[in-house]
CSV table of C-alpha atoms in Angstrom, one decimal:
chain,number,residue,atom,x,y,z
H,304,UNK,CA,3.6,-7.5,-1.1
H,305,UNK,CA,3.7,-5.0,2.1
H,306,UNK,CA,1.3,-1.9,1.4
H,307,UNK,CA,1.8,1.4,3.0
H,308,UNK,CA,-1.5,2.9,3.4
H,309,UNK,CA,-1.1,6.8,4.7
H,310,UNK,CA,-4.9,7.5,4.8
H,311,UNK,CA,-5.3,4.8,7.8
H,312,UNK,CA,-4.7,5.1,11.1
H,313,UNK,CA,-0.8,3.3,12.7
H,314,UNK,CA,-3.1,1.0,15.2
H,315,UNK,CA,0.0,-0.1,16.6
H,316,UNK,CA,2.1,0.6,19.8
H,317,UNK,CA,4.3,3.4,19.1
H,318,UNK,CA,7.5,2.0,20.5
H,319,UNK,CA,10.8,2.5,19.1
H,320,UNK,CA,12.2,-1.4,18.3
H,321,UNK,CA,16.3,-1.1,18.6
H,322,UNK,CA,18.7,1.8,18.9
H,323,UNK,CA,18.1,4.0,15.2
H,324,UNK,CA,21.3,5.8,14.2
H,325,UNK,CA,20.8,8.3,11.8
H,326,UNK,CA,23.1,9.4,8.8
H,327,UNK,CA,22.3,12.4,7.7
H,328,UNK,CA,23.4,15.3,5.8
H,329,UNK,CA,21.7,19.6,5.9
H,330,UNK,CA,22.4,19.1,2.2
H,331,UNK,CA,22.0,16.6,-0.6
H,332,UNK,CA,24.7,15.2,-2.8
H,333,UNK,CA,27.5,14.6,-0.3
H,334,UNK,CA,27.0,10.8,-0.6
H,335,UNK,CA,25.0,10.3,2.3
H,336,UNK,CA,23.1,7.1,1.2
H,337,UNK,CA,26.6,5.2,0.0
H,338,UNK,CA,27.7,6.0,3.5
H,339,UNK,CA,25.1,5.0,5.6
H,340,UNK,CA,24.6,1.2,3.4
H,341,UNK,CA,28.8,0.9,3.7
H,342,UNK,CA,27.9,1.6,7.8
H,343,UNK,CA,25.3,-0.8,8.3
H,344,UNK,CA,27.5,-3.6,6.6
H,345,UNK,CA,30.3,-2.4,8.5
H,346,UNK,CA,28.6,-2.9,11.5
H,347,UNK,CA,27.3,-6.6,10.8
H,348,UNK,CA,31.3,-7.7,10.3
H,349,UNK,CA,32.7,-5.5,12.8
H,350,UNK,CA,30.6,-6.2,15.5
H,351,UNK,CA,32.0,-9.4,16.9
H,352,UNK,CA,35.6,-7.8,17.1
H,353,UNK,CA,34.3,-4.4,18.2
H,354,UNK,CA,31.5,-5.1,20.1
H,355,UNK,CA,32.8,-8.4,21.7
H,356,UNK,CA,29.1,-9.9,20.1
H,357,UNK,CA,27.7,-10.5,16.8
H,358,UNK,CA,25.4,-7.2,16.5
H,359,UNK,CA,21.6,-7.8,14.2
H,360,UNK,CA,21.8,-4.8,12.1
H,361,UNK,CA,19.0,-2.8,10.3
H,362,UNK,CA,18.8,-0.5,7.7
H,363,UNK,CA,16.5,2.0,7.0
H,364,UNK,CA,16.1,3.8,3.9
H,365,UNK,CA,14.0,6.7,5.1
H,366,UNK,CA,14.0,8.5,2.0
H,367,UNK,CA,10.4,8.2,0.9
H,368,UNK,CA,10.7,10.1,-2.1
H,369,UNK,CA,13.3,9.0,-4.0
H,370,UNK,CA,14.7,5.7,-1.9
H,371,UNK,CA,18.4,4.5,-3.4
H,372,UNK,CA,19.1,1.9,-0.9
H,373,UNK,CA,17.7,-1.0,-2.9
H,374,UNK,CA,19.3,0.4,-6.2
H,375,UNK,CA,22.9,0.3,-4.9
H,376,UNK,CA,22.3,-2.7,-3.5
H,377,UNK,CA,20.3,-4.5,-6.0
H,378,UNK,CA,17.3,-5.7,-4.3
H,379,UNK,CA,14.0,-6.4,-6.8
H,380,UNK,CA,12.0,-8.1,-4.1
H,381,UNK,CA,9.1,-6.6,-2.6
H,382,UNK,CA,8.6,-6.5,1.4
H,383,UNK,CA,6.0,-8.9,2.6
H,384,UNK,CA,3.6,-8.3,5.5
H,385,UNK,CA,1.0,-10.3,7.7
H,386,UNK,CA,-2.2,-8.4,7.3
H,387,UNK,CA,-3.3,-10.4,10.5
H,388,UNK,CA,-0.7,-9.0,12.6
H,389,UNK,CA,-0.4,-5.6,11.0
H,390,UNK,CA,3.0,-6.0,10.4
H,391,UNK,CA,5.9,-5.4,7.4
H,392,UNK,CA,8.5,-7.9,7.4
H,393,UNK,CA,11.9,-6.8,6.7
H,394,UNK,CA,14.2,-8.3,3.9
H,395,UNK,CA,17.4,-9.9,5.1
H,396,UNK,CA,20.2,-9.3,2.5
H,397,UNK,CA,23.6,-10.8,3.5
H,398,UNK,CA,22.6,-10.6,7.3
H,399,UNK,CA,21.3,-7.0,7.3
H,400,UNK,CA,17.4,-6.3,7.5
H,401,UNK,CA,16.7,-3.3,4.9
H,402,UNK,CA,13.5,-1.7,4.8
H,403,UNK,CA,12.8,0.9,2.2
H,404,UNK,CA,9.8,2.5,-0.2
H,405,UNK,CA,12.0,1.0,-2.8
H,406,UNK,CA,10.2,-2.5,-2.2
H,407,UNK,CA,7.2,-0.9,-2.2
H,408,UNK,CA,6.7,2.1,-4.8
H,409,UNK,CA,7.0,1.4,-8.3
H,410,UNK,CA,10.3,2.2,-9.8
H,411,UNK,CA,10.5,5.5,-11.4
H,412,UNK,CA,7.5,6.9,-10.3
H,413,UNK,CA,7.3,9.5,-8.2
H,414,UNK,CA,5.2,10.1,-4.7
H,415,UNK,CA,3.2,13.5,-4.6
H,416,UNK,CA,3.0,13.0,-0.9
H,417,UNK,CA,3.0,16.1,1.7
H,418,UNK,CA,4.1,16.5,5.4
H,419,UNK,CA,1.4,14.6,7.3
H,420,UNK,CA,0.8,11.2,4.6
H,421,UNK,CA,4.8,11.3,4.9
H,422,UNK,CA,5.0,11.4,8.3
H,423,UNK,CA,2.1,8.6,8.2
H,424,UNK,CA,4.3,6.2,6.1
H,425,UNK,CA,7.6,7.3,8.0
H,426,UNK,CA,6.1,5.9,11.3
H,427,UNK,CA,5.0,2.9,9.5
H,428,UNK,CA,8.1,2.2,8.3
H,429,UNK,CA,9.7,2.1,12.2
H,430,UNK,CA,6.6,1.2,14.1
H,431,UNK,CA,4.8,-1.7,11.7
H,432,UNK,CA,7.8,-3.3,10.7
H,433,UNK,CA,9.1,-6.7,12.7
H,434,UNK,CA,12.4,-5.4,13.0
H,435,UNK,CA,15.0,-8.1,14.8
H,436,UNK,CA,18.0,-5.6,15.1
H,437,UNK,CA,19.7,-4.7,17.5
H,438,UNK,CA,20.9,-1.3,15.8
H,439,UNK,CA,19.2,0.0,12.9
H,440,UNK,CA,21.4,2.3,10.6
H,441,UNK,CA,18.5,5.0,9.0
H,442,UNK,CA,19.6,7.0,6.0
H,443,UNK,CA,17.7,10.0,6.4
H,444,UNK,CA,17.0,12.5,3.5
H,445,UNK,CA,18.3,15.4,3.4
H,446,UNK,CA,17.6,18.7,4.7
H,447,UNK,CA,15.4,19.8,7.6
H,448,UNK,CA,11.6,18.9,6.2
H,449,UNK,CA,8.9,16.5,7.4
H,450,UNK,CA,10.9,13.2,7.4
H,451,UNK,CA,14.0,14.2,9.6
H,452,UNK,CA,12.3,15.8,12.2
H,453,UNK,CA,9.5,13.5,12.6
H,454,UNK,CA,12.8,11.3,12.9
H,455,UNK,CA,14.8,13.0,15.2
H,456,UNK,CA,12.1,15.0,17.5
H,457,UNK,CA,9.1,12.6,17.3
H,458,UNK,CA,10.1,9.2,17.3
H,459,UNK,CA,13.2,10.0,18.7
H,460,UNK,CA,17.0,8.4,16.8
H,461,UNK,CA,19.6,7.8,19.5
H,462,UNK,CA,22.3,9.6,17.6
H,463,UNK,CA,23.6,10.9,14.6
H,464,UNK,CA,26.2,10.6,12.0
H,465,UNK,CA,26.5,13.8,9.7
H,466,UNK,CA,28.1,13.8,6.1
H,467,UNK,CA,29.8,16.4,4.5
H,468,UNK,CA,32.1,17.4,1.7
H,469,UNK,CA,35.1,19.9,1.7
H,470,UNK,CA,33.4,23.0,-0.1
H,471,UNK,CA,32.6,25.8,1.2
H,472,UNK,CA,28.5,25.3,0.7
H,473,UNK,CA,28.4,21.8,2.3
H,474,UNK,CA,30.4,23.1,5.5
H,475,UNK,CA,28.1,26.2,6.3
H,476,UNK,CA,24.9,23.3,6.0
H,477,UNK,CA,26.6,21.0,8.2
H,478,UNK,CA,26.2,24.3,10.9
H,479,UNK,CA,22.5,24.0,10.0
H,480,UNK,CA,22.8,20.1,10.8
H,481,UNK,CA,24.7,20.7,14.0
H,482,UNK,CA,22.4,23.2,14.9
H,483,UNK,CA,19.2,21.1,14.2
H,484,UNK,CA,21.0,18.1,16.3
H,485,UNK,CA,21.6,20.5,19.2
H,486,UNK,CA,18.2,21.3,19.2
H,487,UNK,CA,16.6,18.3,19.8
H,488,UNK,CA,19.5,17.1,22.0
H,489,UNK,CA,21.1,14.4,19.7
H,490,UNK,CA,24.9,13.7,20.0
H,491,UNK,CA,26.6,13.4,16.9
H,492,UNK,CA,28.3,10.7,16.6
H,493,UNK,CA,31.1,11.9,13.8
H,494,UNK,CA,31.4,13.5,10.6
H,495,UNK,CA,32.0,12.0,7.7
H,496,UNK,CA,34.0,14.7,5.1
H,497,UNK,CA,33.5,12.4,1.5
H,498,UNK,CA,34.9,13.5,-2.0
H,499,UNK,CA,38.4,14.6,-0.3
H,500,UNK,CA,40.9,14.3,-2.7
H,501,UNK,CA,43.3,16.5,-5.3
H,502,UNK,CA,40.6,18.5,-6.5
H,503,UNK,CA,38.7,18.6,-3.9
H,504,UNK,CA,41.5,19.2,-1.1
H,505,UNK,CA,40.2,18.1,2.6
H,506,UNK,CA,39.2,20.6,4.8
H,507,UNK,CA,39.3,18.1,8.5
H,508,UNK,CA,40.9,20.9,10.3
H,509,UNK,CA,37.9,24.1,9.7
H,510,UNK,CA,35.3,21.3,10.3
H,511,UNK,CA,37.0,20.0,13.2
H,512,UNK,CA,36.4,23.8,14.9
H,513,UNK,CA,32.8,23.7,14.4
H,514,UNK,CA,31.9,19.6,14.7
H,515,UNK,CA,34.8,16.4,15.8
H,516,UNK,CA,35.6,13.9,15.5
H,517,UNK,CA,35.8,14.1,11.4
H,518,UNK,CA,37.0,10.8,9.6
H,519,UNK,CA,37.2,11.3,6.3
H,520,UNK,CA,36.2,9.4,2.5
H,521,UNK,CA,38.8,9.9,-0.3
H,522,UNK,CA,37.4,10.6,-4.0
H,523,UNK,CA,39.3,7.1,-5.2
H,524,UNK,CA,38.3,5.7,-8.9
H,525,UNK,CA,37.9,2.3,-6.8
H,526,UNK,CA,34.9,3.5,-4.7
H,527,UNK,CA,33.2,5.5,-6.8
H,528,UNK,CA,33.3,2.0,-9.3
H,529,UNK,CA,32.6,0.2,-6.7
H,530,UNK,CA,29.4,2.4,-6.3
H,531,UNK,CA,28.7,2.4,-9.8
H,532,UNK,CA,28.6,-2.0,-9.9
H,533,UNK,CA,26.5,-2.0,-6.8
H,534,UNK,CA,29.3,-3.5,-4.0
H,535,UNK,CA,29.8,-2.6,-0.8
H,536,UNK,CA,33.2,-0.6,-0.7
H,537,UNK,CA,33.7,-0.4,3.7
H,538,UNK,CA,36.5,-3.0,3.5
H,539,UNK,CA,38.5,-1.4,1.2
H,540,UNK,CA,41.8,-0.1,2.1
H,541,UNK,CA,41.0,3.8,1.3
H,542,UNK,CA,37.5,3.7,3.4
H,543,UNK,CA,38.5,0.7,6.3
H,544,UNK,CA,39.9,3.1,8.7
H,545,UNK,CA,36.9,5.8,8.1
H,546,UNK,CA,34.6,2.6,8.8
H,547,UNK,CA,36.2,1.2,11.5
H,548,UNK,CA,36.8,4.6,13.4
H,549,UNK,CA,32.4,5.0,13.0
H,550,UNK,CA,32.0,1.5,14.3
H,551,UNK,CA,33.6,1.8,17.2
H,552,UNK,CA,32.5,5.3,17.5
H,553,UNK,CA,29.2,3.7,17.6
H,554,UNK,CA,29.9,1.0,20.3
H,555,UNK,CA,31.2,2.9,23.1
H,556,UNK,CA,27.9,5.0,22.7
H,557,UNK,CA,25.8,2.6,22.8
H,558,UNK,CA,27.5,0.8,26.0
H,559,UNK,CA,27.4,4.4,27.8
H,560,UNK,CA,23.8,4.7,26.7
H,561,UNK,CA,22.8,0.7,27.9
């Protein structure tokens, strides 16, 4: 099993492996981390028609504290590492290389970590690991503490994804997003508004004024039970055109950008 040691030093060349798109979210509980897994998958099927190539896509559960990525998608294994080399090996599940604390912490327990031993193991996580993508998808936690901005500012994403919901709370934190983006000079990609629905009516056209383009997620009974029994839900016919929009969304940056 890979260990994460914070208390020793990187000793490897800090080099950014692939292009790391970010999904992230000023506020928690918008359904960032369903959105970012349903993205990476998206991309690995997508790719061939989209991209004109089959795409190696990454994911990157950056959420040290309380990582969900292996939950939803039910992964029990450990990661593995060469001691030798100094490096973490990521797991491939259905085609996709996921790293995340989730293979490494114990379940349940939680990490009384602060700002520097985070940053320590955030690094680790993107520098140590033998990553083969060609994109990496990174679900980031949320808010604007250690972990984002050691992503964004120090070892440097390639653009962001923001996710939202139509209240009025989540809308003025996605300012605080777009402001924090601006800052460090990262385009945003889109914005994903998730939950719309009858009770919770969409609000595209305010967001749209501040942040565009916005694709949105319905509140449907079939994703949110799709959620619940751990499958991916980006094919389905109420989230394919929010997916497929991102993807391409995606692709024309990165050809710009290469």
């Amino acid at each position: 099993m890979a260990k994460i040691d914070v208390k020793l030093p990187l000793d490897v060349k800090k080099k950014k492996p692939s292009k790391f798109i970010g999904v992230w979210s000023a506020k928690g509980g918008v359904g960032k981390t369903v959105v970012a897994v349903n993205l990476a998958y998206a991309l690995k099927a997508l790719s061939p028609e989209i991209f004109g190539k089959s795409l190696k896509v990454g994911l990157l559960d950056a959420d040290i504290d309380a990582p969900n990525v292996t939950t939803y998608l039910g992964i029990n294994a450990p990661l593995v590492g060469s001691a030798e080399e100094n490096v973490i090996y990521p797991y491939v599940h259905n085609g996709v290389e996921v790293v995340s604390m989730g293979m490494i912490k114990q379940q349940n327990k939680s990490l009384a970590w602060r700002g520097p031993l985070l940053t320590q193991a955030i690094e680790q996580l993107v520098y140590r690991v033998k990553w083969h993508s060609d994109v990496v998808v990174v679900d980031l936690p949320p808010g604007t503490s250690d972990i984002p901005l050691t992503l964004m500012h120090d070892i440097g994403l390639d653009a962001l994804i923001l996710v939202t919901a139509p209240s009025k709370l989540a809308i003025e934190d996605l300012l605080v997003g777009k402001d924090l983006a601006e800052r460090f000079s990262l385009p945003i990609l889109a914005v994903v508004e998730n939950f719309v629905g009858d009770v919770f009516p969409s609000k595209k056209a305010e967001i749209e004024k501040l942040v565009s383009p916005v694709f949105e997620l319905p509140l449907a009974k079939g994703i949110a039970e799709a959620v619940e029994e751990g499958e991916l839900f980006f094919a389905r016919e109420e989230a394919a055109p929010t997916f497929r929009a991102l993807v391409t969304r995606i692709s024309a940056f990165l050809k710009v950008k290469s």
